[in-house]
Amino acid sequence: MYTKMSKESNGRGWKLDTGVSDVERVPILSASKDPKLAARLKTISDYFAEKFHREPSFFVRVPGRVNLIGEHIDYCGYAVCPMAIRQDILMAISSTNDDKIRLTNMDPKYHDHETDFDRIRSGSFDGSPSWHNYFLCGVKGALDEIPEGSEPTGILATVWGNVPASSGLSSSSALVSAAVLATMHLSECDERSKEDMGTISARAERYIGTQGGGMDQAIAFLGEPGCAKLIEFDPLRAFNVTLPRSAVFVIAHSLARHNKASTSDYNLRVAECRMAAQIIAKRYGIAWEKVRKLIDVQVELDKTLEEMTTIVDRELLQDSYNIEEICSILGAKLEHLREVSLATTSFKDSQPFKLRQRAMHVFQEAARVVKFREINEADRKTGSDEKMEEDERLGQLGRLMTESHVSLDQLYECSHPELNRVVEDAMDCGALGARLTGAGWGGCAVALTTDDNVDGFLEALKEKFYRRRNVEPTEANGLLFPTEPNQGAAIYLP
């Protein structure tokens, strides 16, 4: 069923038949052809001028994203399929010579912040998940790449975002990525490729403490209108995924909000996947200390994704493991295990680790991404007998999305009762498939419908889910909306 992994194929599940496009850099654009964006840039420019008594030198726009399939597998090394969305983070930027960073946010619930550049250079900020620290993480990540002598001597920044916070649509990663891009541009070091900028931004966000895999930052820079992206890692690269012409993806907020950096849930899943990979490696005679991701052990064993699920069934028998059991299996002392497998987060000794369930989800979800892409590639093949009817393709894509949600809820345990309810209600309202998108534990679901059914679907879901929760129709429009692939990060000049 699945293509066998090999070191040459980089363990992705298919052999690519297209080349990687020429290196692309973040574009510098004019907003004159987009009246809505031009009006927003005028608004943020006026706010900046009132706050700082000068005009901004340039603007940065970085979009949020919705992941169509491939959840919680980027940090395990596997490909994902997101697209950039219309909602974004805008920044107005200028430089100063006072060695300070001054931040202001147009949303009044976010307070202004000021700090010395030296504190960021040394990495001595608190790393808590407050809005300004996401910006400062981006600055620190950029400074790690900027040659000595080219660093900015001060930054003035106004931030304005319309990506719903704590919703699973990557508002925090968009903010980090925008700060990286702004700092690199101020330093005249923005000639790096989009792939490089995504990688730098992913590393930068880890200063906040979340050990993400890089999907959010990658699509922030690599997004394009008209197509989703299949994104691979190590090395980072992206390939177009052309979706069915009649497909419409709808984002629905569950009304439960969750910031993945505010708890250890996310990093616990990263650690569980790493230890699952290390135990499998140990049992097959592979140096387990060198294994960091589930894809590492799959490539070493040269197995298909389907074969890896069989190995998980055979080698990870317990519903949960405690830290002493894991140490015993690996023949490691606790301190060594903490250093090699749990270096990023401290967990209680009583913490149970559900290795079998997490690994099973990852391998099965990676296989769903492979199938998702294959279905979308089907009508590009020559010969009418090889073309798949659109309705059949849409049905298959929807089933993959729904299977993904069930796995995320039952095996990965990262859903939420309200997320499950909005997914169920979406299906009852005629969605072809629906799933949580983003880290989970709250946030948004994404549902698949068609262009001729989307209006009826939106009205039905507003009635079934939102009105029963006393959400006003005008508010519901910001919580439930269709989306389409959008442009990635860009710089705009005044």
Short mmCIF file of C-alpha atoms in Angstrom, two decimals:
data_model
loop_
_atom_site.label_atom_id
_atom_site.label_comp_id
_atom_site.label_asym_id
_atom_site.label_seq_id
_atom_site.Cartn_x
_atom_site.Cartn_y
_atom_site.Cartn_z
CA MET A 1 0.00 0.00 0.00
CA TYR A 2 2.76 2.43 0.90
CA THR A 3 6.06 3.12 -0.78
CA LYS A 4 9.01 1.68 1.14
CA MET A 5 11.24 4.11 2.95
CA SER A 6 14.90 4.44 2.09
CA LYS A 7 17.71 6.78 2.97
CA GLU A 8 17.68 8.01 -0.62
CA SER A 9 13.96 8.86 -0.50
CA ASN A 10 14.48 10.58 2.86
CA GLY A 11 11.70 8.52 4.37
CA ARG A 12 8.79 10.57 3.02
CA GLY A 13 6.69 7.79 1.55
CA TRP A 14 6.99 8.54 -2.18
CA LYS A 15 9.57 9.17 -4.85
CA LEU A 16 9.32 12.71 -6.12
CA ASP A 17 8.86 13.16 -9.86
CA THR A 18 9.28 16.93 -9.88
CA GLY A 19 12.28 19.09 -9.18
CA VAL A 20 12.62 21.79 -6.57
CA SER A 21 12.00 25.27 -7.94
CA ASP A 22 14.74 27.87 -8.15
CA VAL A 23 15.62 29.59 -4.89
CA GLU A 24 13.00 32.21 -4.04
CA ARG A 25 13.40 35.09 -1.64
CA VAL A 26 10.77 36.96 0.31
CA PRO A 27 9.29 39.49 -2.12
CA ILE A 28 9.28 43.26 -1.66
CA LEU A 29 5.93 44.41 -2.98
CA SER A 30 3.67 47.40 -3.45
CA ALA A 31 0.21 47.39 -1.93
CA SER A 32 -1.16 49.73 -4.58
CA LYS A 33 -2.91 46.87 -6.43
CA ASP A 34 -4.69 45.69 -3.28
CA PRO A 35 -6.94 48.48 -1.94
CA LYS A 36 -7.88 46.58 1.24
CA LEU A 37 -4.26 45.92 2.15
CA ALA A 38 -3.31 49.50 1.24
CA ALA A 39 -5.98 50.78 3.62
CA ARG A 40 -4.71 48.55 6.43
CA LEU A 41 -1.14 49.68 5.84
CA LYS A 42 -2.35 53.30 6.01
CA THR A 43 -4.07 52.56 9.34
CA ILE A 44 -1.04 50.91 10.92
CA SER A 45 1.24 53.62 9.51
CA ASP A 46 -0.88 56.35 11.13
CA TYR A 47 -0.86 54.49 14.45
CA PHE A 48 2.91 54.07 14.25
CA ALA A 49 3.41 57.77 13.49
CA GLU A 50 1.19 58.83 16.38
CA LYS A 51 3.03 56.51 18.76
CA PHE A 52 6.62 57.12 17.69
CA HIS A 53 6.41 60.57 16.02
CA ARG A 54 7.97 59.33 12.79
CA GLU A 55 6.98 57.36 9.71
CA PRO A 56 7.71 53.63 9.39
CA SER A 57 10.46 52.60 6.99
CA PHE A 58 8.66 49.47 5.77
CA PHE A 59 5.93 46.97 6.56
CA VAL A 60 5.96 43.21 7.03
CA ARG A 61 3.01 40.90 6.41
CA VAL A 62 3.04 37.23 7.49
CA PRO A 63 -0.08 35.04 7.16
CA GLY A 64 -1.56 32.49 9.50
CA ARG A 65 -2.15 28.97 8.25
CA VAL A 66 -4.56 26.08 8.29
CA ASN A 67 -3.18 22.55 8.18
CA LEU A 68 -5.34 20.32 6.00
CA ILE A 69 -3.76 17.06 7.15
CA GLY A 70 -0.60 15.88 8.89
CA GLU A 71 -0.99 16.95 12.52
CA HIS A 72 1.74 16.50 15.15
CA ILE A 73 4.07 14.78 12.69
CA ASP A 74 6.35 17.59 11.53
CA TYR A 75 8.49 17.29 14.66
CA CYS A 76 8.72 13.56 13.94
CA GLY A 77 10.22 14.32 10.52
CA TYR A 78 7.20 13.67 8.30
CA ALA A 79 5.63 15.79 5.58
CA VAL A 80 2.53 17.92 6.19
CA CYS A 81 -0.04 19.67 3.98
CA PRO A 82 -0.95 23.21 5.12
CA MET A 83 -1.90 26.37 3.28
CA ALA A 84 -1.48 30.04 4.13
CA ILE A 85 -4.72 31.89 4.93
CA ARG A 86 -5.93 35.44 4.45
CA GLN A 87 -5.67 36.39 8.13
CA ASP A 88 -2.24 37.74 9.00
CA ILE A 89 0.16 39.66 11.23
CA LEU A 90 1.09 43.14 9.99
CA MET A 91 4.03 45.14 11.32
CA ALA A 92 5.19 48.68 10.75
CA ILE A 93 8.94 48.94 11.36
CA SER A 94 11.67 51.55 11.67
CA SER A 95 15.18 51.59 13.13
CA THR A 96 16.67 53.73 15.89
CA ASN A 97 20.13 54.35 17.28
CA ASP A 98 19.35 54.03 21.01
CA ASP A 99 19.93 50.27 21.32
CA LYS A 100 16.34 49.68 22.43
CA ILE A 101 13.37 47.71 21.16
CA ARG A 102 10.04 49.51 21.54
CA LEU A 103 6.89 47.55 20.76
CA THR A 104 3.28 48.59 20.57
CA ASN A 105 0.20 46.60 19.57
CA MET A 106 -2.92 48.08 18.01
CA ASP A 107 -5.04 45.69 20.07
CA PRO A 108 -5.47 47.51 23.41
CA LYS A 109 -5.45 44.31 25.45
CA TYR A 110 -1.76 43.88 24.61
CA HIS A 111 0.40 46.33 26.55
CA ASP A 112 3.38 48.22 25.12
CA HIS A 113 6.82 46.80 25.82
CA GLU A 114 10.34 48.22 25.85
CA THR A 115 13.64 46.44 26.41
CA ASP A 116 17.36 46.87 25.77
CA PHE A 117 18.87 45.19 22.75
CA ASP A 118 21.68 43.76 24.91
CA ARG A 119 19.16 41.68 26.87
CA ILE A 120 17.97 40.05 23.65
CA ARG A 121 21.48 39.51 22.33
CA SER A 122 22.30 37.62 25.53
CA GLY A 123 19.01 35.72 25.48
CA SER A 124 18.08 37.00 28.94
CA PHE A 125 14.34 37.48 28.49
CA ASP A 126 11.87 35.44 30.49
CA GLY A 127 10.52 33.31 27.64
CA SER A 128 6.94 33.37 28.93
CA PRO A 129 4.22 33.13 26.23
CA SER A 130 3.29 36.83 26.31
CA TRP A 131 2.78 38.61 23.00
CA HIS A 132 5.97 40.68 23.15
CA ASN A 133 8.14 37.64 23.89
CA TYR A 134 7.12 36.06 20.58
CA PHE A 135 8.44 39.19 18.89
CA LEU A 136 11.63 39.12 20.96
CA CYS A 137 12.15 35.42 20.12
CA GLY A 138 12.06 36.38 16.47
CA VAL A 139 14.61 39.14 17.02
CA LYS A 140 16.89 36.74 18.91
CA GLY A 141 16.58 34.12 16.18
CA ALA A 142 17.51 36.69 13.54
CA LEU A 143 20.46 37.95 15.58
CA ASP A 144 21.80 34.39 15.66
CA GLU A 145 22.12 34.64 11.86
CA ILE A 146 23.17 38.26 11.32
CA PRO A 147 26.93 38.86 10.94
CA GLU A 148 28.57 40.90 13.67
CA GLY A 149 28.52 44.57 12.76
CA SER A 150 25.31 44.33 10.75
CA GLU A 151 22.89 44.10 13.66
CA PRO A 152 20.20 46.78 14.08
CA THR A 153 20.95 49.49 16.62
CA GLY A 154 17.33 49.72 17.72
CA ILE A 155 13.82 48.80 16.57
CA LEU A 156 10.47 50.54 16.64
CA ALA A 157 7.56 48.23 15.82
CA THR A 158 3.78 48.39 15.71
CA VAL A 159 1.98 45.04 15.50
CA TRP A 160 -1.54 44.47 14.18
CA GLY A 161 -2.97 41.00 13.74
CA ASN A 162 -6.30 39.49 12.73
CA VAL A 163 -5.34 35.83 13.17
CA PRO A 164 -7.46 34.65 16.13
CA ALA A 165 -5.13 34.04 19.09
CA SER A 166 -4.87 30.55 20.65
CA SER A 167 -6.97 29.14 17.81
CA GLY A 168 -4.64 26.69 16.09
CA LEU A 169 -4.16 29.04 13.12
CA SER A 170 -0.55 29.91 13.93
CA SER A 171 -0.88 33.47 15.21
CA SER A 172 2.18 33.08 17.45
CA SER A 173 4.37 31.58 14.71
CA ALA A 174 3.29 34.33 12.32
CA LEU A 175 4.37 36.90 14.92
CA VAL A 176 7.75 35.23 15.42
CA SER A 177 8.28 34.91 11.67
CA ALA A 178 7.34 38.55 11.10
CA ALA A 179 9.86 39.65 13.74
CA VAL A 180 12.56 37.51 12.11
CA LEU A 181 11.84 39.00 8.70
CA ALA A 182 11.72 42.57 10.03
CA THR A 183 15.04 42.21 11.88
CA MET A 184 16.74 40.57 8.89
CA HIS A 185 15.48 43.32 6.57
CA LEU A 186 16.64 46.07 8.93
CA SER A 187 20.08 44.44 8.87
CA GLU A 188 20.06 44.09 5.07
CA CYS A 189 20.36 40.33 5.54
CA ASP A 190 17.06 39.36 3.93
CA GLU A 191 18.63 37.81 0.82
CA ARG A 192 18.14 34.38 2.37
CA SER A 193 15.78 31.95 0.67
CA LYS A 194 12.22 31.47 1.86
CA GLU A 195 13.23 28.03 3.08
CA ASP A 196 16.07 29.53 5.13
CA MET A 197 13.75 32.13 6.62
CA GLY A 198 11.29 29.41 7.63
CA THR A 199 14.05 27.37 9.25
CA ILE A 200 15.44 30.39 11.12
CA SER A 201 11.95 31.27 12.37
CA ALA A 202 11.32 27.71 13.58
CA ARG A 203 14.54 27.77 15.59
CA ALA A 204 13.67 31.22 16.93
CA GLU A 205 10.30 30.13 18.32
CA ARG A 206 12.00 27.47 20.43
CA TYR A 207 13.29 30.31 22.62
CA ILE A 208 9.73 30.49 23.95
CA GLY A 209 10.07 26.84 25.02
CA THR A 210 7.87 25.06 22.47
CA GLN A 211 9.67 22.32 20.53
CA GLY A 212 7.76 22.66 17.26
CA GLY A 213 8.70 20.93 14.05
CA GLY A 214 8.68 23.89 11.66
CA MET A 215 5.45 23.53 9.68
CA ASP A 216 3.95 26.85 10.79
CA GLN A 217 7.00 28.92 9.93
CA ALA A 218 7.58 27.09 6.65
CA ILE A 219 4.12 27.75 5.24
CA ALA A 220 4.31 31.34 6.51
CA PHE A 221 7.09 31.96 3.98
CA LEU A 222 6.30 29.36 1.29
CA GLY A 223 2.55 29.88 0.94
CA GLU A 224 1.18 30.71 -2.50
CA PRO A 225 -2.25 31.63 -3.86
CA GLY A 226 -4.03 28.81 -5.63
CA CYS A 227 -2.50 25.75 -3.96
CA ALA A 228 -1.76 24.08 -0.68
CA LYS A 229 1.79 22.92 -0.02
CA LEU A 230 3.32 19.57 0.74
CA ILE A 231 6.15 20.52 3.10
CA GLU A 232 9.06 18.22 3.84
CA PHE A 233 11.78 18.67 6.42
CA ASP A 234 15.53 18.01 6.65
CA PRO A 235 15.99 19.65 4.20
CA LEU A 236 13.00 21.97 4.17
CA ARG A 237 11.31 22.05 0.79
CA ALA A 238 7.79 22.49 -0.54
CA PHE A 239 5.75 21.17 -3.45
CA ASN A 240 2.45 22.43 -4.79
CA VAL A 241 -0.70 20.47 -3.99
CA THR A 242 -3.49 21.44 -6.39
CA LEU A 243 -6.81 20.88 -4.67
CA PRO A 244 -10.06 19.85 -6.42
CA ARG A 245 -11.65 22.80 -8.18
CA SER A 246 -14.92 22.56 -6.26
CA ALA A 247 -13.32 21.99 -2.83
CA VAL A 248 -13.87 24.63 -0.17
CA PHE A 249 -12.21 24.42 3.23
CA VAL A 250 -14.06 26.07 6.11
CA ILE A 251 -12.46 27.06 9.41
CA ALA A 252 -14.67 26.73 12.50
CA HIS A 253 -13.57 27.91 15.94
CA SER A 254 -14.54 25.62 18.82
CA LEU A 255 -14.68 28.58 21.26
CA ALA A 256 -12.13 26.74 23.43
CA ARG A 257 -8.81 28.56 23.40
CA HIS A 258 -5.42 27.03 24.10
CA ASN A 259 -1.88 28.40 23.87
CA LYS A 260 0.44 25.43 23.31
CA ALA A 261 3.32 27.25 25.05
CA SER A 262 1.29 27.73 28.23
CA THR A 263 1.32 24.03 29.25
CA SER A 264 3.65 21.05 28.88
CA ASP A 265 1.15 19.05 26.81
CA TYR A 266 2.80 19.79 23.47
CA ASN A 267 6.35 19.12 24.62
CA LEU A 268 5.17 15.94 26.33
CA ARG A 269 3.99 14.62 22.95
CA VAL A 270 7.38 15.49 21.43
CA ALA A 271 9.14 13.57 24.21
CA GLU A 272 6.79 10.58 23.93
CA CYS A 273 7.45 10.29 20.19
CA ARG A 274 11.19 10.57 20.73
CA MET A 275 11.26 7.87 23.40
CA ALA A 276 9.06 5.59 21.28
CA ALA A 277 11.58 5.92 18.46
CA GLN A 278 14.48 5.28 20.84
CA ILE A 279 12.95 2.11 22.29
CA ILE A 280 12.27 0.71 18.81
CA ALA A 281 15.84 1.59 17.84
CA LYS A 282 17.22 -0.13 20.95
CA ARG A 283 15.30 -3.32 20.23
CA TYR A 284 16.62 -3.43 16.67
CA GLY A 285 20.24 -2.83 17.63
CA ILE A 286 20.38 0.80 16.52
CA ALA A 287 22.29 3.34 18.64
CA TRP A 288 19.26 4.81 20.39
CA GLU A 289 20.99 7.94 21.71
CA LYS A 290 21.41 9.16 18.11
CA VAL A 291 17.70 8.75 17.30
CA ARG A 292 15.67 11.93 17.72
CA LYS A 293 12.61 11.35 15.53
CA LEU A 294 10.38 8.48 14.51
CA ILE A 295 11.42 8.95 10.89
CA ASP A 296 15.05 8.29 11.91
CA VAL A 297 14.32 4.76 13.02
CA GLN A 298 12.05 4.11 10.02
CA VAL A 299 14.78 5.08 7.59
CA GLU A 300 17.36 2.98 9.44
CA LEU A 301 15.06 -0.05 9.35
CA ASP A 302 14.08 0.61 5.70
CA LYS A 303 10.41 -0.13 6.38
CA THR A 304 7.15 1.17 4.97
CA LEU A 305 4.81 3.21 7.11
CA GLU A 306 2.46 0.23 7.24
CA GLU A 307 5.30 -2.00 8.42
CA MET A 308 6.18 0.52 11.11
CA THR A 309 2.67 0.29 12.58
CA THR A 310 3.19 -3.48 12.86
CA ILE A 311 6.49 -2.88 14.64
CA VAL A 312 4.76 -0.50 17.07
CA ASP A 313 2.16 -3.18 17.82
CA ARG A 314 4.89 -5.70 18.47
CA GLU A 315 7.46 -3.63 20.36
CA LEU A 316 5.41 -1.13 22.37
CA LEU A 317 2.96 -3.39 24.18
CA GLN A 318 2.03 -1.33 27.24
CA ASP A 319 -0.71 1.29 27.34
CA SER A 320 1.68 3.52 29.26
CA TYR A 321 5.23 3.48 30.60
CA ASN A 322 6.74 5.19 33.60
CA ILE A 323 10.19 6.73 33.58
CA GLU A 324 11.79 3.81 35.43
CA GLU A 325 10.48 1.31 32.85
CA ILE A 326 11.83 3.41 29.99
CA CYS A 327 15.23 3.67 31.67
CA SER A 328 15.27 -0.12 32.14
CA ILE A 329 14.41 -0.84 28.51
CA LEU A 330 17.07 1.56 27.22
CA GLY A 331 19.64 0.56 29.85
CA ALA A 332 20.03 4.20 30.78
CA LYS A 333 20.31 6.09 34.02
CA LEU A 334 17.63 8.66 34.73
CA GLU A 335 19.94 11.66 34.36
CA HIS A 336 21.20 10.37 31.01
CA LEU A 337 17.63 9.88 29.80
CA ARG A 338 16.71 13.38 30.90
CA GLU A 339 19.64 14.77 28.92
CA VAL A 340 19.09 12.71 25.75
CA SER A 341 15.30 12.40 25.58
CA LEU A 342 13.76 15.01 27.88
CA ALA A 343 16.25 17.84 27.56
CA THR A 344 13.67 20.49 26.77
CA THR A 345 11.10 19.92 29.50
CA SER A 346 11.08 18.63 33.08
CA PHE A 347 8.33 16.10 33.79
CA LYS A 348 7.35 14.62 37.13
CA ASP A 349 8.74 11.15 37.86
CA SER A 350 5.12 9.96 38.10
CA GLN A 351 4.31 11.17 34.57
CA PRO A 352 2.91 8.32 32.41
CA PHE A 353 4.21 8.18 28.83
CA LYS A 354 1.86 6.76 26.18
CA LEU A 355 4.47 5.74 23.63
CA ARG A 356 2.47 3.17 21.69
CA GLN A 357 -0.50 5.43 21.00
CA ARG A 358 1.62 8.41 19.98
CA ALA A 359 3.83 6.41 17.59
CA MET A 360 0.81 4.68 16.05
CA HIS A 361 -0.83 8.03 15.31
CA VAL A 362 2.34 9.43 13.75
CA PHE A 363 2.90 6.54 11.33
CA GLN A 364 -0.77 6.34 10.35
CA GLU A 365 -1.06 10.12 9.96
CA ALA A 366 2.07 10.20 7.79
CA ALA A 367 0.43 7.58 5.58
CA ARG A 368 -2.71 9.73 5.34
CA VAL A 369 -0.61 12.64 4.10
CA VAL A 370 0.85 10.41 1.38
CA LYS A 371 -2.63 9.31 0.34
CA PHE A 372 -3.98 12.89 0.48
CA ARG A 373 -1.35 14.01 -1.96
CA GLU A 374 -1.86 11.01 -4.25
CA ILE A 375 -5.59 11.74 -4.48
CA ASN A 376 -4.93 15.38 -5.37
CA GLU A 377 -2.41 14.28 -8.00
CA ALA A 378 -4.86 11.83 -9.59
CA ASP A 379 -6.51 14.14 -12.13
CA ARG A 380 -3.13 15.45 -13.33
CA LYS A 381 -2.33 12.07 -14.87
CA THR A 382 -2.94 11.55 -18.55
CA GLY A 383 -5.70 9.31 -19.85
CA SER A 384 -9.36 9.65 -19.03
CA ASP A 385 -9.46 6.14 -17.57
CA GLU A 386 -6.94 7.25 -14.90
CA LYS A 387 -8.86 10.34 -13.90
CA MET A 388 -10.82 10.11 -10.72
CA GLU A 389 -14.30 11.55 -10.60
CA GLU A 390 -14.24 14.74 -8.55
CA ASP A 391 -16.96 13.61 -6.17
CA GLU A 392 -15.02 10.43 -5.45
CA ARG A 393 -11.84 12.38 -4.83
CA LEU A 394 -13.60 14.80 -2.49
CA GLY A 395 -15.13 11.90 -0.58
CA GLN A 396 -11.75 10.24 -0.16
CA LEU A 397 -10.13 13.46 1.02
CA GLY A 398 -12.94 14.00 3.51
CA ARG A 399 -12.61 10.48 4.90
CA LEU A 400 -8.88 10.99 5.42
CA MET A 401 -9.57 14.21 7.34
CA THR A 402 -12.14 12.52 9.56
CA GLU A 403 -9.84 9.55 10.22
CA SER A 404 -7.16 12.06 11.20
CA HIS A 405 -9.44 13.66 13.78
CA VAL A 406 -10.40 10.33 15.32
CA SER A 407 -6.70 9.48 15.66
CA LEU A 408 -5.87 12.86 17.18
CA ASP A 409 -8.71 12.47 19.67
CA GLN A 410 -8.21 8.82 20.62
CA LEU A 411 -4.51 8.06 20.07
CA TYR A 412 -2.88 11.47 20.47
CA GLU A 413 -5.39 12.78 23.01
CA CYS A 414 -5.03 16.39 21.92
CA SER A 415 -8.65 17.20 21.13
CA HIS A 416 -11.21 18.90 23.37
CA PRO A 417 -14.94 18.23 23.99
CA GLU A 418 -15.90 21.42 22.14
CA LEU A 419 -13.56 20.58 19.25
CA ASN A 420 -15.17 17.16 19.00
CA ARG A 421 -18.59 18.78 19.06
CA VAL A 422 -17.84 21.27 16.27
CA VAL A 423 -16.39 18.42 14.16
CA GLU A 424 -19.51 16.29 14.78
CA ASP A 425 -21.81 19.22 14.04
CA ALA A 426 -19.91 20.01 10.85
CA MET A 427 -20.41 16.44 9.66
CA ASP A 428 -24.10 16.60 10.58
CA CYS A 429 -24.36 19.81 8.51
CA GLY A 430 -23.03 18.07 5.41
CA ALA A 431 -19.25 18.35 5.58
CA LEU A 432 -17.40 15.70 3.60
CA GLY A 433 -14.78 15.54 6.34
CA ALA A 434 -13.60 17.54 9.34
CA ARG A 435 -10.73 17.51 11.80
CA LEU A 436 -9.00 19.68 14.37
CA THR A 437 -6.23 21.80 12.93
CA GLY A 438 -3.17 23.01 14.80
CA ALA A 439 -1.87 21.67 18.07
CA GLY A 440 -5.35 21.03 19.47
CA TRP A 441 -6.61 21.09 23.10
CA GLY A 442 -8.94 23.79 21.76
CA GLY A 443 -8.83 26.13 18.80
CA CYS A 444 -10.22 25.47 15.35
CA ALA A 445 -11.46 22.66 13.17
CA VAL A 446 -11.23 22.60 9.38
CA ALA A 447 -14.09 21.12 7.36
CA LEU A 448 -14.30 20.17 3.68
CA THR A 449 -17.35 21.13 1.62
CA THR A 450 -17.98 22.21 -1.97
CA ASP A 451 -18.48 25.55 -3.67
CA ASP A 452 -22.15 24.84 -4.41
CA ASN A 453 -22.87 23.77 -0.81
CA VAL A 454 -20.72 26.18 1.19
CA ASP A 455 -23.34 28.87 1.86
CA GLY A 456 -25.88 26.36 3.16
CA PHE A 457 -23.18 24.64 5.20
CA LEU A 458 -22.14 27.90 6.88
CA GLU A 459 -25.70 28.81 7.82
CA ALA A 460 -26.45 25.32 9.13
CA LEU A 461 -23.30 25.22 11.30
CA LYS A 462 -23.96 28.72 12.63
CA GLU A 463 -27.37 27.53 13.77
CA LYS A 464 -26.30 24.14 15.10
CA PHE A 465 -23.09 25.11 16.93
CA TYR A 466 -22.79 28.87 17.45
CA ARG A 467 -26.33 30.07 18.09
CA ARG A 468 -26.80 27.32 20.66
CA ARG A 469 -23.83 28.87 22.48
CA ASN A 470 -25.35 32.36 22.30
CA VAL A 471 -22.84 33.63 19.75
CA GLU A 472 -24.17 36.65 17.88
CA PRO A 473 -24.29 36.31 14.06
CA THR A 474 -21.80 39.14 13.55
CA GLU A 475 -19.36 37.50 15.95
CA ALA A 476 -19.90 34.10 14.34
CA ASN A 477 -18.67 35.49 11.01
CA GLY A 478 -15.22 35.89 12.56
CA LEU A 479 -15.29 32.37 14.00
CA LEU A 480 -16.64 30.47 10.98
CA PHE A 481 -15.41 31.30 7.50
CA PRO A 482 -14.31 29.70 4.23
CA THR A 483 -10.67 30.05 3.29
CA GLU A 484 -8.42 29.52 0.31
CA PRO A 485 -4.64 29.37 -0.23
CA ASN A 486 -2.99 32.77 0.14
CA GLN A 487 0.31 34.56 -0.36
CA GLY A 488 3.15 33.91 2.06
CA ALA A 489 5.30 36.51 3.82
CA ALA A 490 6.14 39.76 2.08
CA ILE A 491 7.75 43.15 2.73
CA TYR A 492 5.90 46.31 1.66
CA LEU A 493 7.46 49.72 1.23
CA PRO A 494 5.61 52.94 2.08
#
